[in-house]
């Protein structure tokens, strides 16, 4: 199990559209090691238009504006009922059997990072937003301490507070996979709303403005780059080598055979 902050302890600055969201933390979290350093406003009185960060049960939870009396968004592990993905799932097939380790550069609440680790990959997850990382680290710690996460999976998965570009600058070696799941564009139809957690995160974070540049940087160092997209969304970069689809999303896959080891080709 690993959770850590970016080098130097400084919170990364998200390259996202300007957001008007305001996050207030419960005053009981003032000395919490995950929340205290974020210097969020104390929650003696929480404005109705603010996001409210609090503890529910054994982990941090974020409640969006206008919904402070409703259960909030948190990181739960395992993310799926009934076990992890099969080897035939589009997510796992998009990386294939020849990739050894994966950098998840847009980890969010960690669901796909966990699914990849449960499929046998070594996964390092990076989340650049300090509030989202606090949710992620809190949920991961609680799940590991409760025994909900098998030790074998915990040994293959770790999370850091860091920007994806920072992670790529330190990346090297063959058989490296990179996973990018940027914030989706709004759906074309109101009836096609994503699940609530994604709606809340989109309201908090805004749009990822540098997702295309992140794909470019990843393709310069990785043997395989997988980009998760909604069916209605354009590819972040043209001409993926192949595409795999599920009912709800698709995976655009970019391959660089020269960065595969000889045994893997």
PDB file of C-alpha atoms in Angstrom:
ATOM      1  CA  UNK A   1       0.000   0.000   0.000  1.00  0.00           C
ATOM      2  CA  UNK A   2       1.368   3.412  -0.948  1.00  0.00           C
ATOM      3  CA  UNK A   3      -0.006   6.924  -0.777  1.00  0.00           C
ATOM      4  CA  UNK A   4       2.189   9.988  -0.912  1.00  0.00           C
ATOM      5  CA  UNK A   5       2.345  13.604  -1.970  1.00  0.00           C
ATOM      6  CA  UNK A   6       4.263  15.165  -4.785  1.00  0.00           C
ATOM      7  CA  UNK A   7       7.926  15.871  -4.174  1.00  0.00           C
ATOM      8  CA  UNK A   8       8.481  18.925  -2.029  1.00  0.00           C
ATOM      9  CA  UNK A   9       5.014  18.639  -0.523  1.00  0.00           C
ATOM     10  CA  UNK A  10       3.559  21.277  -2.868  1.00  0.00           C
ATOM     11  CA  UNK A  11       0.099  20.768  -4.268  1.00  0.00           C
ATOM     12  CA  UNK A  12       0.089  20.611  -8.095  1.00  0.00           C
ATOM     13  CA  UNK A  13      -1.806  23.336  -9.908  1.00  0.00           C
ATOM     14  CA  UNK A  14      -4.510  21.770 -12.085  1.00  0.00           C
ATOM     15  CA  UNK A  15      -4.428  22.835 -15.760  1.00  0.00           C
ATOM     16  CA  UNK A  16      -8.192  22.869 -16.029  1.00  0.00           C
ATOM     17  CA  UNK A  17     -10.862  25.328 -16.987  1.00  0.00           C
ATOM     18  CA  UNK A  18     -11.368  28.018 -14.369  1.00  0.00           C
ATOM     19  CA  UNK A  19     -13.740  26.719 -11.751  1.00  0.00           C
ATOM     20  CA  UNK A  20     -15.850  28.695  -9.350  1.00  0.00           C
ATOM     21  CA  UNK A  21     -16.172  25.839  -6.895  1.00  0.00           C
ATOM     22  CA  UNK A  22     -15.464  26.489  -3.249  1.00  0.00           C
ATOM     23  CA  UNK A  23     -14.557  23.649  -0.886  1.00  0.00           C
ATOM     24  CA  UNK A  24     -15.138  23.889   2.858  1.00  0.00           C
ATOM     25  CA  UNK A  25     -13.832  21.243   5.262  1.00  0.00           C
ATOM     26  CA  UNK A  26     -15.509  20.136   8.465  1.00  0.00           C
ATOM     27  CA  UNK A  27     -13.787  21.929  11.352  1.00  0.00           C
ATOM     28  CA  UNK A  28     -13.075  18.512  12.912  1.00  0.00           C
ATOM     29  CA  UNK A  29     -10.643  17.860  10.026  1.00  0.00           C
ATOM     30  CA  UNK A  30      -8.400  20.817  10.802  1.00  0.00           C
ATOM     31  CA  UNK A  31      -5.597  18.519  12.032  1.00  0.00           C
ATOM     32  CA  UNK A  32      -6.245  15.656   9.620  1.00  0.00           C
ATOM     33  CA  UNK A  33      -2.964  14.818   7.784  1.00  0.00           C
ATOM     34  CA  UNK A  34      -4.764  14.640   4.432  1.00  0.00           C
ATOM     35  CA  UNK A  35      -6.988  17.697   4.826  1.00  0.00           C
ATOM     36  CA  UNK A  36      -5.014  20.064   7.080  1.00  0.00           C
ATOM     37  CA  UNK A  37      -2.322  20.903   4.485  1.00  0.00           C
ATOM     38  CA  UNK A  38      -5.001  21.884   1.940  1.00  0.00           C
ATOM     39  CA  UNK A  39      -5.828  25.037   3.945  1.00  0.00           C
ATOM     40  CA  UNK A  40      -9.539  24.775   3.163  1.00  0.00           C
ATOM     41  CA  UNK A  41     -12.014  27.071   4.848  1.00  0.00           C
ATOM     42  CA  UNK A  42     -13.293  25.761   8.216  1.00  0.00           C
ATOM     43  CA  UNK A  43     -16.824  24.441   8.186  1.00  0.00           C
ATOM     44  CA  UNK A  44     -18.418  26.021  11.260  1.00  0.00           C
ATOM     45  CA  UNK A  45     -20.908  27.452   8.767  1.00  0.00           C
ATOM     46  CA  UNK A  46     -21.082  25.893   5.310  1.00  0.00           C
ATOM     47  CA  UNK A  47     -22.433  28.096   2.484  1.00  0.00           C
ATOM     48  CA  UNK A  48     -25.054  26.405   0.356  1.00  0.00           C
ATOM     49  CA  UNK A  49     -22.975  26.963  -2.793  1.00  0.00           C
ATOM     50  CA  UNK A  50     -19.869  25.252  -1.373  1.00  0.00           C
ATOM     51  CA  UNK A  51     -18.601  21.685  -1.613  1.00  0.00           C
ATOM     52  CA  UNK A  52     -18.419  20.192   1.888  1.00  0.00           C
ATOM     53  CA  UNK A  53     -15.581  17.820   2.814  1.00  0.00           C
ATOM     54  CA  UNK A  54     -16.347  15.673   5.840  1.00  0.00           C
ATOM     55  CA  UNK A  55     -15.868  12.232   7.370  1.00  0.00           C
ATOM     56  CA  UNK A  56     -18.625   9.665   6.969  1.00  0.00           C
ATOM     57  CA  UNK A  57     -18.081   6.287   8.590  1.00  0.00           C
ATOM     58  CA  UNK A  58     -14.333   5.712   8.180  1.00  0.00           C
ATOM     59  CA  UNK A  59     -13.326   7.875   5.218  1.00  0.00           C
ATOM     60  CA  UNK A  60     -13.536  11.313   3.673  1.00  0.00           C
ATOM     61  CA  UNK A  61     -16.611  12.227   1.685  1.00  0.00           C
ATOM     62  CA  UNK A  62     -17.357  15.228  -0.551  1.00  0.00           C
ATOM     63  CA  UNK A  63     -20.882  16.611  -0.657  1.00  0.00           C
ATOM     64  CA  UNK A  64     -21.719  18.962  -3.542  1.00  0.00           C
ATOM     65  CA  UNK A  65     -23.520  22.298  -3.265  1.00  0.00           C
ATOM     66  CA  UNK A  66     -27.197  21.979  -2.458  1.00  0.00           C
ATOM     67  CA  UNK A  67     -26.767  18.352  -1.332  1.00  0.00           C
ATOM     68  CA  UNK A  68     -25.133  18.665   2.082  1.00  0.00           C
ATOM     69  CA  UNK A  69     -27.819  16.478   3.638  1.00  0.00           C
ATOM     70  CA  UNK A  70     -27.292  13.670   1.126  1.00  0.00           C
ATOM     71  CA  UNK A  71     -24.542  11.056   1.098  1.00  0.00           C
ATOM     72  CA  UNK A  72     -21.550  12.368  -0.777  1.00  0.00           C
ATOM     73  CA  UNK A  73     -18.876  11.080  -3.115  1.00  0.00           C
ATOM     74  CA  UNK A  74     -16.027   8.970  -1.753  1.00  0.00           C
ATOM     75  CA  UNK A  75     -13.453   6.409  -2.891  1.00  0.00           C
ATOM     76  CA  UNK A  76     -14.570   2.826  -2.301  1.00  0.00           C
ATOM     77  CA  UNK A  77     -12.431  -0.278  -2.790  1.00  0.00           C
ATOM     78  CA  UNK A  78     -13.030  -2.714  -4.345  1.00  0.00           C
ATOM     79  CA  UNK A  79     -14.950  -0.478  -6.775  1.00  0.00           C
ATOM     80  CA  UNK A  80     -17.083  -3.299  -8.192  1.00  0.00           C
ATOM     81  CA  UNK A  81     -19.355  -5.847  -6.633  1.00  0.00           C
ATOM     82  CA  UNK A  82     -18.655  -9.433  -7.603  1.00  0.00           C
ATOM     83  CA  UNK A  83     -14.913  -9.151  -8.148  1.00  0.00           C
ATOM     84  CA  UNK A  84     -12.617  -7.438 -10.633  1.00  0.00           C
ATOM     85  CA  UNK A  85     -12.624  -7.368 -14.431  1.00  0.00           C
ATOM     86  CA  UNK A  86     -12.070 -10.481 -16.508  1.00  0.00           C
ATOM     87  CA  UNK A  87      -9.193 -10.804 -18.941  1.00  0.00           C
ATOM     88  CA  UNK A  88     -11.746 -10.199 -21.690  1.00  0.00           C
ATOM     89  CA  UNK A  89     -12.869  -6.807 -20.417  1.00  0.00           C
ATOM     90  CA  UNK A  90     -12.082  -3.972 -22.856  1.00  0.00           C
ATOM     91  CA  UNK A  91     -10.015  -2.162 -20.215  1.00  0.00           C
ATOM     92  CA  UNK A  92      -7.716  -5.147 -19.650  1.00  0.00           C
ATOM     93  CA  UNK A  93      -7.564  -6.098 -23.332  1.00  0.00           C
ATOM     94  CA  UNK A  94      -6.563  -2.549 -24.255  1.00  0.00           C
ATOM     95  CA  UNK A  95      -3.234  -3.106 -22.475  1.00  0.00           C
ATOM     96  CA  UNK A  96      -2.853  -6.780 -23.306  1.00  0.00           C
ATOM     97  CA  UNK A  97      -0.495  -9.351 -21.758  1.00  0.00           C
ATOM     98  CA  UNK A  98       2.803  -7.758 -22.821  1.00  0.00           C
ATOM     99  CA  UNK A  99       2.607  -4.582 -20.731  1.00  0.00           C
ATOM    100  CA  UNK A 100       4.266  -4.996 -17.349  1.00  0.00           C
ATOM    101  CA  UNK A 101       3.502  -1.797 -15.464  1.00  0.00           C
ATOM    102  CA  UNK A 102       1.016   1.013 -15.920  1.00  0.00           C
ATOM    103  CA  UNK A 103       0.994   4.685 -14.980  1.00  0.00           C
ATOM    104  CA  UNK A 104      -2.568   5.907 -14.444  1.00  0.00           C
ATOM    105  CA  UNK A 105      -2.078   9.638 -14.936  1.00  0.00           C
ATOM    106  CA  UNK A 106      -5.648  10.734 -14.133  1.00  0.00           C
ATOM    107  CA  UNK A 107      -6.566   8.425 -11.293  1.00  0.00           C
ATOM    108  CA  UNK A 108      -9.554  10.287  -9.844  1.00  0.00           C
ATOM    109  CA  UNK A 109     -11.207   8.018  -7.275  1.00  0.00           C
ATOM    110  CA  UNK A 110      -9.049   5.055  -8.287  1.00  0.00           C
ATOM    111  CA  UNK A 111     -11.580   2.615  -9.722  1.00  0.00           C
ATOM    112  CA  UNK A 112      -9.809   1.798 -12.988  1.00  0.00           C
ATOM    113  CA  UNK A 113      -6.386   1.721 -11.315  1.00  0.00           C
ATOM    114  CA  UNK A 114      -7.744  -0.905  -8.936  1.00  0.00           C
ATOM    115  CA  UNK A 115      -9.283  -2.900 -11.803  1.00  0.00           C
ATOM    116  CA  UNK A 116      -5.950  -2.976 -13.625  1.00  0.00           C
ATOM    117  CA  UNK A 117      -4.066  -4.013 -10.482  1.00  0.00           C
ATOM    118  CA  UNK A 118      -6.576  -6.782  -9.841  1.00  0.00           C
ATOM    119  CA  UNK A 119      -5.917  -8.006 -13.390  1.00  0.00           C
ATOM    120  CA  UNK A 120      -2.237  -8.459 -12.494  1.00  0.00           C
ATOM    121  CA  UNK A 121      -0.553  -5.221 -13.569  1.00  0.00           C
ATOM    122  CA  UNK A 122       1.769  -3.123 -11.423  1.00  0.00           C
ATOM    123  CA  UNK A 123      -0.053   0.222 -11.276  1.00  0.00           C
ATOM    124  CA  UNK A 124       1.003   3.656 -10.053  1.00  0.00           C
ATOM    125  CA  UNK A 125      -1.877   6.108  -9.858  1.00  0.00           C
ATOM    126  CA  UNK A 126      -1.385   9.882 -10.001  1.00  0.00           C
ATOM    127  CA  UNK A 127      -4.021  12.477  -9.097  1.00  0.00           C
ATOM    128  CA  UNK A 128      -3.173  16.165  -9.302  1.00  0.00           C
ATOM    129  CA  UNK A 129      -6.175  17.727  -7.556  1.00  0.00           C
ATOM    130  CA  UNK A 130      -5.492  17.864  -3.801  1.00  0.00           C
ATOM    131  CA  UNK A 131      -9.138  17.455  -2.748  1.00  0.00           C
ATOM    132  CA  UNK A 132      -9.705  14.451  -5.018  1.00  0.00           C
ATOM    133  CA  UNK A 133      -6.408  12.946  -3.863  1.00  0.00           C
ATOM    134  CA  UNK A 134      -7.509  13.334  -0.237  1.00  0.00           C
ATOM    135  CA  UNK A 135     -10.703  11.400  -1.014  1.00  0.00           C
ATOM    136  CA  UNK A 136      -8.676   8.752  -2.839  1.00  0.00           C
ATOM    137  CA  UNK A 137      -6.023   8.325  -0.159  1.00  0.00           C
ATOM    138  CA  UNK A 138      -8.599   8.221   2.630  1.00  0.00           C
ATOM    139  CA  UNK A 139     -10.688   5.554   0.903  1.00  0.00           C
ATOM    140  CA  UNK A 140      -7.630   3.461   0.004  1.00  0.00           C
ATOM    141  CA  UNK A 141      -6.284   3.586   3.547  1.00  0.00           C
ATOM    142  CA  UNK A 142      -9.634   2.629   5.067  1.00  0.00           C
ATOM    143  CA  UNK A 143     -10.133  -0.252   2.635  1.00  0.00           C
ATOM    144  CA  UNK A 144      -6.634  -1.647   3.193  1.00  0.00           C
ATOM    145  CA  UNK A 145      -6.887  -1.374   6.967  1.00  0.00           C
ATOM    146  CA  UNK A 146     -10.276  -3.111   7.018  1.00  0.00           C
ATOM    147  CA  UNK A 147      -9.014  -6.013   4.911  1.00  0.00           C
ATOM    148  CA  UNK A 148     -11.334  -5.213   2.006  1.00  0.00           C
ATOM    149  CA  UNK A 149      -8.340  -5.117  -0.359  1.00  0.00           C
ATOM    150  CA  UNK A 150      -6.428  -8.398  -0.831  1.00  0.00           C
ATOM    151  CA  UNK A 151      -2.761  -8.038   0.110  1.00  0.00           C
ATOM    152  CA  UNK A 152      -1.677  -9.182  -3.342  1.00  0.00           C
ATOM    153  CA  UNK A 153      -3.550  -6.305  -5.007  1.00  0.00           C
ATOM    154  CA  UNK A 154      -2.393  -3.772  -2.405  1.00  0.00           C
ATOM    155  CA  UNK A 155       1.225  -4.735  -3.143  1.00  0.00           C
ATOM    156  CA  UNK A 156       0.737  -3.896  -6.840  1.00  0.00           C
ATOM    157  CA  UNK A 157      -1.050  -0.557  -6.456  1.00  0.00           C
ATOM    158  CA  UNK A 158       0.005   2.818  -5.088  1.00  0.00           C
ATOM    159  CA  UNK A 159      -1.251   6.397  -5.329  1.00  0.00           C
ATOM    160  CA  UNK A 160       0.503   9.765  -5.374  1.00  0.00           C
ATOM    161  CA  UNK A 161      -0.493  13.415  -5.371  1.00  0.00           C
ATOM    162  CA  UNK A 162       1.259  14.529  -8.537  1.00  0.00           C
ATOM    163  CA  UNK A 163       0.601  15.847 -12.013  1.00  0.00           C
ATOM    164  CA  UNK A 164       0.692  13.377 -14.892  1.00  0.00           C
ATOM    165  CA  UNK A 165       3.380  15.362 -16.669  1.00  0.00           C
ATOM    166  CA  UNK A 166       5.589  15.032 -13.576  1.00  0.00           C
ATOM    167  CA  UNK A 167       5.090  11.283 -13.592  1.00  0.00           C
ATOM    168  CA  UNK A 168       6.087  11.038 -17.257  1.00  0.00           C
ATOM    169  CA  UNK A 169       9.265  13.052 -16.708  1.00  0.00           C
ATOM    170  CA  UNK A 170      10.457  10.337 -14.333  1.00  0.00           C
ATOM    171  CA  UNK A 171       9.241   7.409 -16.473  1.00  0.00           C
ATOM    172  CA  UNK A 172      11.658   5.097 -18.259  1.00  0.00           C
ATOM    173  CA  UNK A 173      12.054   1.518 -19.404  1.00  0.00           C
ATOM    174  CA  UNK A 174      10.373  -0.827 -21.820  1.00  0.00           C
ATOM    175  CA  UNK A 175       6.908  -2.430 -21.698  1.00  0.00           C
ATOM    176  CA  UNK A 176       5.423   0.650 -20.035  1.00  0.00           C
ATOM    177  CA  UNK A 177       1.706   1.353 -20.318  1.00  0.00           C
ATOM    178  CA  UNK A 178       0.018   4.700 -19.700  1.00  0.00           C
ATOM    179  CA  UNK A 179      -3.671   5.160 -18.928  1.00  0.00           C
ATOM    180  CA  UNK A 180      -5.432   8.506 -19.375  1.00  0.00           C
ATOM    181  CA  UNK A 181      -9.057   9.075 -18.413  1.00  0.00           C
ATOM    182  CA  UNK A 182      -9.641  12.836 -18.703  1.00  0.00           C
ATOM    183  CA  UNK A 183     -12.812  14.603 -17.667  1.00  0.00           C
ATOM    184  CA  UNK A 184     -15.476  13.825 -20.265  1.00  0.00           C
ATOM    185  CA  UNK A 185     -17.170  16.546 -22.279  1.00  0.00           C
ATOM    186  CA  UNK A 186     -20.818  17.094 -21.276  1.00  0.00           C
ATOM    187  CA  UNK A 187     -23.207  14.532 -22.795  1.00  0.00           C
ATOM    188  CA  UNK A 188     -25.206  15.578 -25.828  1.00  0.00           C
ATOM    189  CA  UNK A 189     -28.461  14.363 -24.315  1.00  0.00           C
ATOM    190  CA  UNK A 190     -29.728  15.194 -20.829  1.00  0.00           C
ATOM    191  CA  UNK A 191     -30.916  11.594 -20.520  1.00  0.00           C
ATOM    192  CA  UNK A 192     -27.327  10.400 -20.954  1.00  0.00           C
ATOM    193  CA  UNK A 193     -26.027  11.791 -17.678  1.00  0.00           C
ATOM    194  CA  UNK A 194     -23.033   9.907 -16.197  1.00  0.00           C
ATOM    195  CA  UNK A 195     -23.132   8.376 -12.755  1.00  0.00           C
ATOM    196  CA  UNK A 196     -23.336  10.823  -9.873  1.00  0.00           C
ATOM    197  CA  UNK A 197     -19.675  10.620  -8.829  1.00  0.00           C
ATOM    198  CA  UNK A 198     -18.568  11.803 -12.261  1.00  0.00           C
ATOM    199  CA  UNK A 199     -21.122  14.614 -12.243  1.00  0.00           C
ATOM    200  CA  UNK A 200     -19.810  15.833  -8.881  1.00  0.00           C
ATOM    201  CA  UNK A 201     -16.165  15.628  -9.961  1.00  0.00           C
ATOM    202  CA  UNK A 202     -16.904  17.485 -13.194  1.00  0.00           C
ATOM    203  CA  UNK A 203     -18.636  20.260 -11.201  1.00  0.00           C
ATOM    204  CA  UNK A 204     -15.640  20.436  -8.855  1.00  0.00           C
ATOM    205  CA  UNK A 205     -12.821  20.260 -11.397  1.00  0.00           C
ATOM    206  CA  UNK A 206     -14.078  21.620 -14.680  1.00  0.00           C
ATOM    207  CA  UNK A 207     -12.683  20.429 -17.998  1.00  0.00           C
ATOM    208  CA  UNK A 208      -9.163  19.050 -18.516  1.00  0.00           C
ATOM    209  CA  UNK A 209      -7.602  21.536 -20.917  1.00  0.00           C
ATOM    210  CA  UNK A 210      -4.279  19.742 -21.281  1.00  0.00           C
ATOM    211  CA  UNK A 211      -5.489  16.197 -21.954  1.00  0.00           C
ATOM    212  CA  UNK A 212      -4.259  16.202 -25.560  1.00  0.00           C
ATOM    213  CA  UNK A 213      -0.809  17.413 -24.518  1.00  0.00           C
ATOM    214  CA  UNK A 214      -0.710  14.665 -21.881  1.00  0.00           C
ATOM    215  CA  UNK A 215      -1.418  12.058 -24.573  1.00  0.00           C
ATOM    216  CA  UNK A 216       1.412  13.498 -26.697  1.00  0.00           C
ATOM    217  CA  UNK A 217       3.850  13.331 -23.786  1.00  0.00           C
ATOM    218  CA  UNK A 218       2.797   9.788 -22.910  1.00  0.00           C
ATOM    219  CA  UNK A 219       3.314   8.584 -26.477  1.00  0.00           C
ATOM    220  CA  UNK A 220       6.915   9.780 -26.315  1.00  0.00           C
ATOM    221  CA  UNK A 221       7.779   7.421 -23.447  1.00  0.00           C
ATOM    222  CA  UNK A 222       5.288   4.528 -23.358  1.00  0.00           C
ATOM    223  CA  UNK A 223       4.914   1.346 -25.358  1.00  0.00           C
ATOM    224  CA  UNK A 224       1.126   1.618 -25.163  1.00  0.00           C
ATOM    225  CA  UNK A 225      -1.119   4.562 -24.319  1.00  0.00           C
ATOM    226  CA  UNK A 226      -4.784   3.919 -23.595  1.00  0.00           C
ATOM    227  CA  UNK A 227      -7.233   6.828 -23.542  1.00  0.00           C
ATOM    228  CA  UNK A 228     -10.737   6.317 -22.164  1.00  0.00           C
ATOM    229  CA  UNK A 229     -13.420   8.248 -24.026  1.00  0.00           C
ATOM    230  CA  UNK A 230     -17.216   8.426 -24.141  1.00  0.00           C
ATOM    231  CA  UNK A 231     -18.740   7.137 -27.346  1.00  0.00           C
ATOM    232  CA  UNK A 232     -19.816  10.663 -28.322  1.00  0.00           C
ATOM    233  CA  UNK A 233     -16.383  12.194 -27.675  1.00  0.00           C
ATOM    234  CA  UNK A 234     -13.774  12.810 -30.352  1.00  0.00           C
ATOM    235  CA  UNK A 235     -10.372  11.133 -30.081  1.00  0.00           C
ATOM    236  CA  UNK A 236      -7.895  13.369 -28.292  1.00  0.00           C
ATOM    237  CA  UNK A 237      -5.373  12.557 -31.000  1.00  0.00           C
ATOM    238  CA  UNK A 238      -6.206  11.225 -34.478  1.00  0.00           C
ATOM    239  CA  UNK A 239      -5.712   7.712 -35.758  1.00  0.00           C
ATOM    240  CA  UNK A 240      -5.435   5.431 -32.712  1.00  0.00           C
ATOM    241  CA  UNK A 241      -3.913   2.089 -33.665  1.00  0.00           C
ATOM    242  CA  UNK A 242      -7.075   0.332 -32.521  1.00  0.00           C
ATOM    243  CA  UNK A 243     -10.207   0.946 -30.476  1.00  0.00           C
ATOM    244  CA  UNK A 244     -12.024  -1.304 -28.006  1.00  0.00           C
ATOM    245  CA  UNK A 245     -15.520  -0.507 -26.823  1.00  0.00           C
ATOM    246  CA  UNK A 246     -17.815  -1.411 -23.974  1.00  0.00           C
ATOM    247  CA  UNK A 247     -21.479  -0.523 -23.605  1.00  0.00           C
ATOM    248  CA  UNK A 248     -20.725   2.860 -22.040  1.00  0.00           C
ATOM    249  CA  UNK A 249     -17.213   3.886 -23.133  1.00  0.00           C
ATOM    250  CA  UNK A 250     -14.434   3.172 -25.581  1.00  0.00           C
ATOM    251  CA  UNK A 251     -10.662   2.891 -25.292  1.00  0.00           C
ATOM    252  CA  UNK A 252      -8.445   4.540 -27.931  1.00  0.00           C
ATOM    253  CA  UNK A 253      -5.120   2.676 -28.011  1.00  0.00           C
ATOM    254  CA  UNK A 254      -1.815   4.057 -29.341  1.00  0.00           C
ATOM    255  CA  UNK A 255       1.037   1.550 -29.750  1.00  0.00           C
ATOM    256  CA  UNK A 256       4.799   2.025 -30.081  1.00  0.00           C
ATOM    257  CA  UNK A 257       6.384  -1.400 -30.801  1.00  0.00           C
ATOM    258  CA  UNK A 258       9.924  -0.010 -30.488  1.00  0.00           C
ATOM    259  CA  UNK A 259       9.326   0.483 -26.752  1.00  0.00           C
ATOM    260  CA  UNK A 260       8.461  -3.161 -26.189  1.00  0.00           C
ATOM    261  CA  UNK A 261      11.149  -5.556 -24.999  1.00  0.00           C
ATOM    262  CA  UNK A 262      12.244  -8.302 -27.395  1.00  0.00           C
ATOM    263  CA  UNK A 263      10.500 -10.974 -25.328  1.00  0.00           C
ATOM    264  CA  UNK A 264       7.246  -9.049 -25.575  1.00  0.00           C
ATOM    265  CA  UNK A 265       7.160  -8.405 -29.324  1.00  0.00           C
TER     266      UNK A 265
END
